[in-house]
PDB file of C-alpha atoms and ligand atoms in Angstrom:
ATOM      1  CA  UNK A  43      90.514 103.308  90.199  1.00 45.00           C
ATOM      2  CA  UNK A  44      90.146 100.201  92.006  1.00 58.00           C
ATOM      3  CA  UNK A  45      93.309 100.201  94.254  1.00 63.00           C
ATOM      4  CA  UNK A  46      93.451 103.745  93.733  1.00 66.00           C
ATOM      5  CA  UNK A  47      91.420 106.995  93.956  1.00 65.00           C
ATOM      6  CA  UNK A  48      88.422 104.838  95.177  1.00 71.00           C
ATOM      7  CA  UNK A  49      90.117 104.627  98.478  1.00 81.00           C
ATOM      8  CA  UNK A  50      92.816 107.829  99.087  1.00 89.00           C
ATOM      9  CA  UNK A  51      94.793 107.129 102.176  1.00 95.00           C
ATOM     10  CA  UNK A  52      94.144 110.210 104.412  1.00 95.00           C
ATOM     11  CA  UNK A  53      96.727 112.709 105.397  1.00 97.00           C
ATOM     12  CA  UNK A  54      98.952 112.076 107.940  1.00 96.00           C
ATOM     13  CA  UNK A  55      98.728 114.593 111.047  1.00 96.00           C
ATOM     14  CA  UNK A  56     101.698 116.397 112.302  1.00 96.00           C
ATOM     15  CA  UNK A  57     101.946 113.730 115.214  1.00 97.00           C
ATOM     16  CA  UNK A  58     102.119 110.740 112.521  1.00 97.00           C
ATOM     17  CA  UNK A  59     100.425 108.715 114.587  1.00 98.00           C
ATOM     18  CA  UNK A  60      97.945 107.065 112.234  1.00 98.00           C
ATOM     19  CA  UNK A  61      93.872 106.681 112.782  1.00 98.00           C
ATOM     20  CA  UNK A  62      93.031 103.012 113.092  1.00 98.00           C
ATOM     21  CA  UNK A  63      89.271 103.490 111.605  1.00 98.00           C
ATOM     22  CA  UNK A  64      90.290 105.107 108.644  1.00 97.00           C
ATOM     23  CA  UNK A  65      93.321 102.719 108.224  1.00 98.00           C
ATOM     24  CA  UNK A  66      91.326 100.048 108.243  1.00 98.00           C
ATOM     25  CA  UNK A  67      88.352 101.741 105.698  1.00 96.00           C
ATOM     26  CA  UNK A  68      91.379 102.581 103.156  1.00 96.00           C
ATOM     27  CA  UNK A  69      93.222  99.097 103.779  1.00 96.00           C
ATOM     28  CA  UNK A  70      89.940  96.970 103.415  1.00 95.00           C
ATOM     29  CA  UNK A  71      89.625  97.799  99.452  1.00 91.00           C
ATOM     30  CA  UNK A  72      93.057  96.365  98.953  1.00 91.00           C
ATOM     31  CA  UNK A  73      92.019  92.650  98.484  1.00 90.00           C
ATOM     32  CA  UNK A  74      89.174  93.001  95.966  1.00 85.00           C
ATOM     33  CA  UNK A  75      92.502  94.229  93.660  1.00 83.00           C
ATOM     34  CA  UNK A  76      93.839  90.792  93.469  1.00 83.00           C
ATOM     35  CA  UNK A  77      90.945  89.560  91.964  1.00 81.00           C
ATOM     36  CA  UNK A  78      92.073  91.296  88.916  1.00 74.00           C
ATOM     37  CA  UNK A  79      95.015  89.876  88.731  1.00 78.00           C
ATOM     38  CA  UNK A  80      93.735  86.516  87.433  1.00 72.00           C
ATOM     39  CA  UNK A  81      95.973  83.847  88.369  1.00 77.00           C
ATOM     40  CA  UNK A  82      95.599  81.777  91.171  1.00 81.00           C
ATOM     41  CA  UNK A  83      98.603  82.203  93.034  1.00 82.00           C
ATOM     42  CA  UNK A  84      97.503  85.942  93.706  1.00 88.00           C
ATOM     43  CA  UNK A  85      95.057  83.843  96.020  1.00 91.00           C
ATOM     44  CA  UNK A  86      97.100  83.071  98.359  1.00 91.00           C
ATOM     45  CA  UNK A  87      98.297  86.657  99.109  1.00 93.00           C
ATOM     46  CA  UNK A  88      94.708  87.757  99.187  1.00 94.00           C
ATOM     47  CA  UNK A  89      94.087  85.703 101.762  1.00 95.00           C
ATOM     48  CA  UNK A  90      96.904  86.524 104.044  1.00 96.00           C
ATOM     49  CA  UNK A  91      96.306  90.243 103.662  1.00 97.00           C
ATOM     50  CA  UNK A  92      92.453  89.555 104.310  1.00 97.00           C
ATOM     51  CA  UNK A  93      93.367  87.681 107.701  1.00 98.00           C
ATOM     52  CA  UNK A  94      95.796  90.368 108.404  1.00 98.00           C
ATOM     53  CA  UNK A  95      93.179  92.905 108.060  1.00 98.00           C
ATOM     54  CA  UNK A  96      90.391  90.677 109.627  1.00 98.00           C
ATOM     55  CA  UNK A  97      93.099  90.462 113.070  1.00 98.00           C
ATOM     56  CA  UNK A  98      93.538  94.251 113.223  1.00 98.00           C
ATOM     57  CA  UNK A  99      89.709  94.888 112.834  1.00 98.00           C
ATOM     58  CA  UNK A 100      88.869  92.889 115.616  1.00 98.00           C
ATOM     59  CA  UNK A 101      91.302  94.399 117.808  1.00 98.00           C
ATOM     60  CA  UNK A 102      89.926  97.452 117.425  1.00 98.00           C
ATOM     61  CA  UNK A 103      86.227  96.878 117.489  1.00 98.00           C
ATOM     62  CA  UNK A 104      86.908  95.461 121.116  1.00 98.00           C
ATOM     63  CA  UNK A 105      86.974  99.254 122.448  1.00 98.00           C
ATOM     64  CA  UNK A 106      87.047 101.553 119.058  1.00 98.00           C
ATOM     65  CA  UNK A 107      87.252 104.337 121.982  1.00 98.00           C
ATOM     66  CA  UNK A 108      90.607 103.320 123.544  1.00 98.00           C
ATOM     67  CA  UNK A 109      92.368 102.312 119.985  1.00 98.00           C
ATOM     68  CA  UNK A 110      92.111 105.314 117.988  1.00 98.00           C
ATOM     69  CA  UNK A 111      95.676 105.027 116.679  1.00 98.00           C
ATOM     70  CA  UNK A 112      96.852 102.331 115.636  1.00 98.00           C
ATOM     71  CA  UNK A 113      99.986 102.690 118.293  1.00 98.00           C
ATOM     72  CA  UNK A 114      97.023 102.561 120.943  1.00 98.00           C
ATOM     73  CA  UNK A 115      96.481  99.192 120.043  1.00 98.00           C
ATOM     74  CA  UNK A 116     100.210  98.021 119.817  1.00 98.00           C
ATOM     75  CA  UNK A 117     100.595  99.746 123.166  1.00 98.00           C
ATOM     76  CA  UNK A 118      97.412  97.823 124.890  1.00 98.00           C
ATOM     77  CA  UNK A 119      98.613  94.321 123.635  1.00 98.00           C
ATOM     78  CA  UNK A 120     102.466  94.896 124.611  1.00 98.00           C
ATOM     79  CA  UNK A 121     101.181  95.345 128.756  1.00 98.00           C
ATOM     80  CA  UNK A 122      98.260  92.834 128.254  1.00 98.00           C
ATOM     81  CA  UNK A 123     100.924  90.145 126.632  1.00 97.00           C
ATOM     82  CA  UNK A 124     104.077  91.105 127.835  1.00 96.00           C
ATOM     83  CA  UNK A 125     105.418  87.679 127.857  1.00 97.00           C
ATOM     84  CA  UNK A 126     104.688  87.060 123.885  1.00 98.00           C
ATOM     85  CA  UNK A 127     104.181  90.704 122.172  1.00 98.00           C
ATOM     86  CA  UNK A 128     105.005  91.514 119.839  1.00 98.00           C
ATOM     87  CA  UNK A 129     104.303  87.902 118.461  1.00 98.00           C
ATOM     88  CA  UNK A 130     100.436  88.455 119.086  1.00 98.00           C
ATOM     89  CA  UNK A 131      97.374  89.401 117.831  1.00 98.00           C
ATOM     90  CA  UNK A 132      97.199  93.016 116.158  1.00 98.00           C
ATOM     91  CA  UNK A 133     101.273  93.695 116.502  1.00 98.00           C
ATOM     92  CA  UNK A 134     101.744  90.584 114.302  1.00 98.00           C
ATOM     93  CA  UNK A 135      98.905  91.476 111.656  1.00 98.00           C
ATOM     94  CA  UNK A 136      99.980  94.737 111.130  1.00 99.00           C
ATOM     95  CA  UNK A 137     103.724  94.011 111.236  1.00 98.00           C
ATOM     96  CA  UNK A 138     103.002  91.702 108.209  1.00 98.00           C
ATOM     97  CA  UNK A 139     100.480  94.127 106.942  1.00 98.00           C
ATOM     98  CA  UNK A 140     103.189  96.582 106.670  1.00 98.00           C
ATOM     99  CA  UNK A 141     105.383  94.611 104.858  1.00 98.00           C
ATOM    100  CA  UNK A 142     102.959  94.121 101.751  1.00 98.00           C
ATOM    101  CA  UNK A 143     102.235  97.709 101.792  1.00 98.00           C
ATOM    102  CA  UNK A 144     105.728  98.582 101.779  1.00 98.00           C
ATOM    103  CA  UNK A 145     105.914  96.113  98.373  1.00 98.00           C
ATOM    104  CA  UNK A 146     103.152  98.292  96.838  1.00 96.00           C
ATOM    105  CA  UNK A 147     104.361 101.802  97.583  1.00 97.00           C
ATOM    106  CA  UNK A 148     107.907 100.418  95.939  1.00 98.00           C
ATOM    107  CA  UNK A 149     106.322  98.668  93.238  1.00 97.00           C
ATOM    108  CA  UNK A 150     104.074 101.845  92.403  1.00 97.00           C
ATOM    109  CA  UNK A 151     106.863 104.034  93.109  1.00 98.00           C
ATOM    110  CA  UNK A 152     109.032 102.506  90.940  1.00 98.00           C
ATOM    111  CA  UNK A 153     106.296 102.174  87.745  1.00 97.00           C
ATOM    112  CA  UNK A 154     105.754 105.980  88.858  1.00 97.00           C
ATOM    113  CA  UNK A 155     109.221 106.968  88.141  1.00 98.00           C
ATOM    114  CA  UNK A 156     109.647 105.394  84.753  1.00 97.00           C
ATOM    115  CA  UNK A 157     112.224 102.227  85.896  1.00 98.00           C
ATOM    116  CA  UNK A 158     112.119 100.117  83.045  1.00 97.00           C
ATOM    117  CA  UNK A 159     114.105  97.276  81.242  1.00 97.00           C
ATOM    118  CA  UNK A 160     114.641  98.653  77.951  1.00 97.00           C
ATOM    119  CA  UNK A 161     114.717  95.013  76.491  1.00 97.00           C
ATOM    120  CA  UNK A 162     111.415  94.488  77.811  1.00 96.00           C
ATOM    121  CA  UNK A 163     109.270  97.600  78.121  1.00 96.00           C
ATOM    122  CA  UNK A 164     106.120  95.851  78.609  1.00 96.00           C
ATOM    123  CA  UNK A 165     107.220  93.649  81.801  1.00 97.00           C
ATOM    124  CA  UNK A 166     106.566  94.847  85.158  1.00 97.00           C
ATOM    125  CA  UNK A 167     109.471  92.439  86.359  1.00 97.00           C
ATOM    126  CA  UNK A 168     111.955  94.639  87.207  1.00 98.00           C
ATOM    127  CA  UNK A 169     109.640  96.881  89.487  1.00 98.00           C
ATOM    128  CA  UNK A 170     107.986  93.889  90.624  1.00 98.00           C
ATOM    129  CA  UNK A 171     111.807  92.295  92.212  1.00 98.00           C
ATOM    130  CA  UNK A 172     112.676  95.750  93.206  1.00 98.00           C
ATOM    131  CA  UNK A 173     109.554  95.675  95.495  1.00 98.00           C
ATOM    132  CA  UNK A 174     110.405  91.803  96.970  1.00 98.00           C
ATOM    133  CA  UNK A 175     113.308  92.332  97.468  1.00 98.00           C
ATOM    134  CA  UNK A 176     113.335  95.682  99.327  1.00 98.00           C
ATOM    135  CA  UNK A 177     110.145  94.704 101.342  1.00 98.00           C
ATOM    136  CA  UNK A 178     109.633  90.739 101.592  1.00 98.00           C
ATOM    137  CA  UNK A 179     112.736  88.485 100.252  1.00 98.00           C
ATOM    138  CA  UNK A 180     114.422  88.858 103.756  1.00 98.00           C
ATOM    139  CA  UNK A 181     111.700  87.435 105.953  1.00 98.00           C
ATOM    140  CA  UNK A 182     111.335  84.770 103.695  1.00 98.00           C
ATOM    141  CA  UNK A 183     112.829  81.204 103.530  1.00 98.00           C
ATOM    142  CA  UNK A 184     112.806  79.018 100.109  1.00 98.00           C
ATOM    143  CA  UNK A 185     110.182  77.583  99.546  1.00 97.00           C
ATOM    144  CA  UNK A 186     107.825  81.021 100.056  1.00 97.00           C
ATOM    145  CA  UNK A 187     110.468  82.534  97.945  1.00 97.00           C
ATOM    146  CA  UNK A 188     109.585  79.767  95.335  1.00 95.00           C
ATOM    147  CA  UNK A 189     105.897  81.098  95.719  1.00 93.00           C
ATOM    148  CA  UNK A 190     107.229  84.658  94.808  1.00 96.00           C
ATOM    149  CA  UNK A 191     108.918  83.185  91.821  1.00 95.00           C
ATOM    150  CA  UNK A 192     105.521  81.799  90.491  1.00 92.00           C
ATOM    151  CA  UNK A 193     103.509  85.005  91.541  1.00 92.00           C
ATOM    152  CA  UNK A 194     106.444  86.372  89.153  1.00 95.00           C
ATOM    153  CA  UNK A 195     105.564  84.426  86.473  1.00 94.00           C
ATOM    154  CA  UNK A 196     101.813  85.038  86.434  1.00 91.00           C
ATOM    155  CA  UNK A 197     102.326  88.749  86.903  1.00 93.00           C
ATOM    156  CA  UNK A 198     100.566  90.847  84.763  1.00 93.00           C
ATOM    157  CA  UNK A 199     102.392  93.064  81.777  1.00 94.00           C
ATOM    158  CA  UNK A 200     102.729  96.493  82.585  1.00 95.00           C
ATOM    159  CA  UNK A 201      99.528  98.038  80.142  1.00 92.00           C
ATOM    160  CA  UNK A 202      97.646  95.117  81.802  1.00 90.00           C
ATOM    161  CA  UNK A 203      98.528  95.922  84.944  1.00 92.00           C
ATOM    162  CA  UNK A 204      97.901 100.051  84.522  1.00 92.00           C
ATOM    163  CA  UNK A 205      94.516  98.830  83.413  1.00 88.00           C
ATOM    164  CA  UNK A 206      93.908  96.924  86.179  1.00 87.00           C
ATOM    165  CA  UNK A 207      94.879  99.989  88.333  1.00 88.00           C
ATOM    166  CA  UNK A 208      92.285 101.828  86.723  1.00 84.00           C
ATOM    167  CA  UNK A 209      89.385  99.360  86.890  1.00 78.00           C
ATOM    168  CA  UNK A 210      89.806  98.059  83.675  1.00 70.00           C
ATOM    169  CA  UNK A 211      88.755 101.384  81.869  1.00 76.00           C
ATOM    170  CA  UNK A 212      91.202 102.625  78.903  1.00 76.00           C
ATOM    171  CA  UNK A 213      92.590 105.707  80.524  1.00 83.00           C
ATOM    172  CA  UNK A 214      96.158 106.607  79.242  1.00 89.00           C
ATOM    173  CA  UNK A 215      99.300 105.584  80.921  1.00 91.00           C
ATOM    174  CA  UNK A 216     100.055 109.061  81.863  1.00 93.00           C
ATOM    175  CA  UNK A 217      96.762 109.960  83.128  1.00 92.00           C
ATOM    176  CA  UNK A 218      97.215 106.321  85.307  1.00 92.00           C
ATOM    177  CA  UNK A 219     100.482 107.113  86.706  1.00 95.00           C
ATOM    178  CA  UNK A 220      99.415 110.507  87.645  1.00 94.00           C
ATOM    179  CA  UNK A 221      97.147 109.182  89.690  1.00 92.00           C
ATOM    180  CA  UNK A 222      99.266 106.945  90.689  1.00 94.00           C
ATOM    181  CA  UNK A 223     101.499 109.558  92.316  1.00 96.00           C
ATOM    182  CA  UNK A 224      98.646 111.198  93.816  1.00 95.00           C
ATOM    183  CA  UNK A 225      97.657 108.162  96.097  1.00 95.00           C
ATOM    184  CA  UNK A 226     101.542 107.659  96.712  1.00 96.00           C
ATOM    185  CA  UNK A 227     101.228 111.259  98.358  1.00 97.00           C
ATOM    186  CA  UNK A 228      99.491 109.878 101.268  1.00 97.00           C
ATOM    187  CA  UNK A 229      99.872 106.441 101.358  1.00 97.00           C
ATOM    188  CA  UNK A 230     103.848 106.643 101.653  1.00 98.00           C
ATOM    189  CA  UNK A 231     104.069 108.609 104.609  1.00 98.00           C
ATOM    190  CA  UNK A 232     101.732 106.799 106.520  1.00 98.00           C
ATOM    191  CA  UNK A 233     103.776 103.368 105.382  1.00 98.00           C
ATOM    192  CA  UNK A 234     106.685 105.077 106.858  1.00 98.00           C
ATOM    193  CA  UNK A 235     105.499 106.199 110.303  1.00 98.00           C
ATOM    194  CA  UNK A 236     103.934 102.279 110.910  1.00 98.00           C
ATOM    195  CA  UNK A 237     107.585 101.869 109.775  1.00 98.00           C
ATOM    196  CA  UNK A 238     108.674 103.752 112.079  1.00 98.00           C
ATOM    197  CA  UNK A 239     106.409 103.216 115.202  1.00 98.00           C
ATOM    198  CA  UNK A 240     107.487  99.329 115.010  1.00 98.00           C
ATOM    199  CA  UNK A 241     111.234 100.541 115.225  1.00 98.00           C
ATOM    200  CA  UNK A 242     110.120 102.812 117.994  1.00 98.00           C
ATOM    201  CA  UNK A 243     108.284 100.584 119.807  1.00 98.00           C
ATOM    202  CA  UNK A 244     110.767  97.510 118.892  1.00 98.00           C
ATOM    203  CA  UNK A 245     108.187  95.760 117.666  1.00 98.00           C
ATOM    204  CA  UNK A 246     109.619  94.400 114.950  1.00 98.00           C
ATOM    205  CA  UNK A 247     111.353  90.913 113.898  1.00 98.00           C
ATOM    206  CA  UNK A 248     112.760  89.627 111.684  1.00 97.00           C
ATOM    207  CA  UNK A 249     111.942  85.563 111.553  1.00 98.00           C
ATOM    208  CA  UNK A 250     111.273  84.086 107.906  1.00 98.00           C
ATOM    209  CA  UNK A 251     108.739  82.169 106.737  1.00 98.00           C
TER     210      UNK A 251
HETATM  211  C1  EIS B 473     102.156  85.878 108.210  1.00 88.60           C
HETATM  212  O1  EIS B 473     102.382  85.527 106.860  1.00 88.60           O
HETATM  213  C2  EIS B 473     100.684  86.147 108.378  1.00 88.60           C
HETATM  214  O2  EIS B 473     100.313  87.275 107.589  1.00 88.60           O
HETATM  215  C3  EIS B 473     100.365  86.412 109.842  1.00 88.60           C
HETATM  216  C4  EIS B 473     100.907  85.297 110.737  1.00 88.60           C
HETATM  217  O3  EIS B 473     100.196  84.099 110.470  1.00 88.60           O
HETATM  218  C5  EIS B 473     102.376  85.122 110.441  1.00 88.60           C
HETATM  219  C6  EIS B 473     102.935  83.973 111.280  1.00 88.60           C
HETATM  220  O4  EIS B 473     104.305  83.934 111.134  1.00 88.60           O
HETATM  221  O5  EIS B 473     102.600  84.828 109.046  1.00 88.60           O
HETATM  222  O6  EIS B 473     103.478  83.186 104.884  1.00 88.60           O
HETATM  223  C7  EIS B 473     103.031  84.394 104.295  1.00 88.60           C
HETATM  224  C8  EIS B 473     103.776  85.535 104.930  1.00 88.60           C
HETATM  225  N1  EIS B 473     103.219  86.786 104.487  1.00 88.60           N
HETATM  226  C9  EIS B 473     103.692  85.457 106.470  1.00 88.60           C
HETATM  227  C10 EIS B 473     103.303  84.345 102.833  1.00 88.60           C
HETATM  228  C11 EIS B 473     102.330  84.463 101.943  1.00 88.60           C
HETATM  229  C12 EIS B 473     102.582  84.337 100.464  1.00 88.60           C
HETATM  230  C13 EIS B 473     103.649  85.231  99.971  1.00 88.60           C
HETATM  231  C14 EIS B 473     103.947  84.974  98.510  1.00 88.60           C
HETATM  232  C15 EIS B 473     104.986  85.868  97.933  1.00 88.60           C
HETATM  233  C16 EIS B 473     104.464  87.234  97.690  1.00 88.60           C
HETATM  234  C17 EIS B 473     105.107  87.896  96.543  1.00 88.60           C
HETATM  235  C18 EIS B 473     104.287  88.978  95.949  1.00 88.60           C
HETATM  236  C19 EIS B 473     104.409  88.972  94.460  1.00 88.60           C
HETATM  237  C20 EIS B 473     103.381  89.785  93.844  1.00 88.60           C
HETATM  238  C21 EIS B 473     103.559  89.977  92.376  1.00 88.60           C
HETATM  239  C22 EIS B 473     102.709  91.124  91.984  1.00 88.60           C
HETATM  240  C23 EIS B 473     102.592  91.340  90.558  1.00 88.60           C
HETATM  241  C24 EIS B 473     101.680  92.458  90.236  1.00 88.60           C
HETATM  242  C25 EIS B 473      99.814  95.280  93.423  1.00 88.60           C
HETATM  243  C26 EIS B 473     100.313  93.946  93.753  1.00 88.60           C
HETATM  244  C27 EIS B 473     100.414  93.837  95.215  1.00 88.60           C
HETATM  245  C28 EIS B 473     101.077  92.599  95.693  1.00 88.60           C
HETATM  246  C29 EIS B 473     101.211  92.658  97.197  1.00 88.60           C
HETATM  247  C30 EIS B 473     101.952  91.498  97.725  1.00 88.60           C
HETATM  248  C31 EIS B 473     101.958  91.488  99.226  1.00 88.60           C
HETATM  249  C32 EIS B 473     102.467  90.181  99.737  1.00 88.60           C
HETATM  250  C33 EIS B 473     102.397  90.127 101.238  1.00 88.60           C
HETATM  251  C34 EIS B 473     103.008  88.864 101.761  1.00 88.60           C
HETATM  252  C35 EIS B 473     103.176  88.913 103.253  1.00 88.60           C
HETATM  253  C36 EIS B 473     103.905  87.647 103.695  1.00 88.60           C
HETATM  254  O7  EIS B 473     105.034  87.456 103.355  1.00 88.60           O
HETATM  255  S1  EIS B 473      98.226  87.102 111.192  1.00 88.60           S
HETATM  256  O8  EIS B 473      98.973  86.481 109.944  1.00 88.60           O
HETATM  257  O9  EIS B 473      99.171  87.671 112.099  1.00 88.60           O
HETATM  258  O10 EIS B 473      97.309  88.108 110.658  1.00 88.60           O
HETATM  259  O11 EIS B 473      97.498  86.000 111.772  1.00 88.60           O
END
């Protein structure tokens, strides 16, 4: 399992508040997925993830000791930049970071729980504009939502796409979305409580791009 069982989130503690090492070790396999994906377009998103990732990382590995949660680090910027946070550094990585793992979790949740157009079995598209538009349409203007259409076009069917999940090998579409559901186990509650430290914090905006 490439985006998978390769790289289990871990549990979330009773506290929620989220290790930043281990984050960042379970985050950092994400963009190697996209390769997969073939078409160019899925470039672009690679990239933006990557720098996302790249910003939060080196945040933390100014004082690994001091940012063991990833709320450690949101905290530290907010009194070091109080005039721009949380438009800086980490705060704005991870706020973006957030929103593209928020499109996965729906996206996997919703090929998890069956949601199909009848018409077109095969297509991912109606999981795939369940996911935008919960997650991403909002923050963005027209022409990135032109972007989304063409990332549309080039996405993968769904037995492609389940294949892709499981690093290309032939395992059966139930055995895939089982496993699915496993990594969803984890990985959604820690999505939430980011979710929910940025409303905490008020941290988050809501600009478009
Ligand atoms: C942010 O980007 C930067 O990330 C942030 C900082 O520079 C900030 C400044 O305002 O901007 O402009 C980016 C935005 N990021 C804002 C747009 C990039 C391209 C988005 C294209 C549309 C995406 C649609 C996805 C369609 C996928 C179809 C999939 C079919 C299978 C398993 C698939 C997983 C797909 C995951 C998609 C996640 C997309 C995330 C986009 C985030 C976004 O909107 S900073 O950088 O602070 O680090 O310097």
């Amino acid at each position: 399992m490439s985006l998978l069982l390769d790289n289990e989130f871990k549990p979330l503690p009773p506290d929620k508040c989220v290790d930043t090492e281990a984050f960042l070790e379970a985050v950092s396999h994400l963009p190697s997925f996209f390769d997969c994906l073939g078409s160019s377009v899925f470039a672009i998103i690679k990239a933006d993830i990557t720098g996302n990732i790249t910003k939060i990382k080196t945040a933390y590995l100014k004082d690994p000791q001091k940012f063991v949660t990833l709320q450690d680090l949101l905290i530290s910027e907010r009194e070091a930049q109080a005039d721009k946070w949380p438009l800086v550094g980490a705060t704005l990585a991870l706020m973006w970071l957030k929103r593209g793992l928020r499109f996965i979790q729906i996206l996997l949740q919703s090929l998890a729980d069956g949601e199909r157009d009848a018409n077109n079995p095969n297509s991912i598209r109606v999981n795939v504009v369940k996911a935008y538009e919960q997650a991403l349409k909002r923050y963005h203007g027209w022409l990135t939502q032109k972007l989304f259409s063409m990332a549309l076009l080039a996405a993968p069917c769904r037995s492609n796409f389940l294949k892709a999940l499981s690093k290309g090998e032939d395992v059966g579409e139930e055995d895939c979305l089982a496993k699915v559901r496993q990594f969803l186990e984890n990985f959604t509650p820690t999505v939430d409580a980011i979710y929910e430290m940025y409303t905490k914090l008020n941290a988050e905006l809501s600009y478009t791009v």
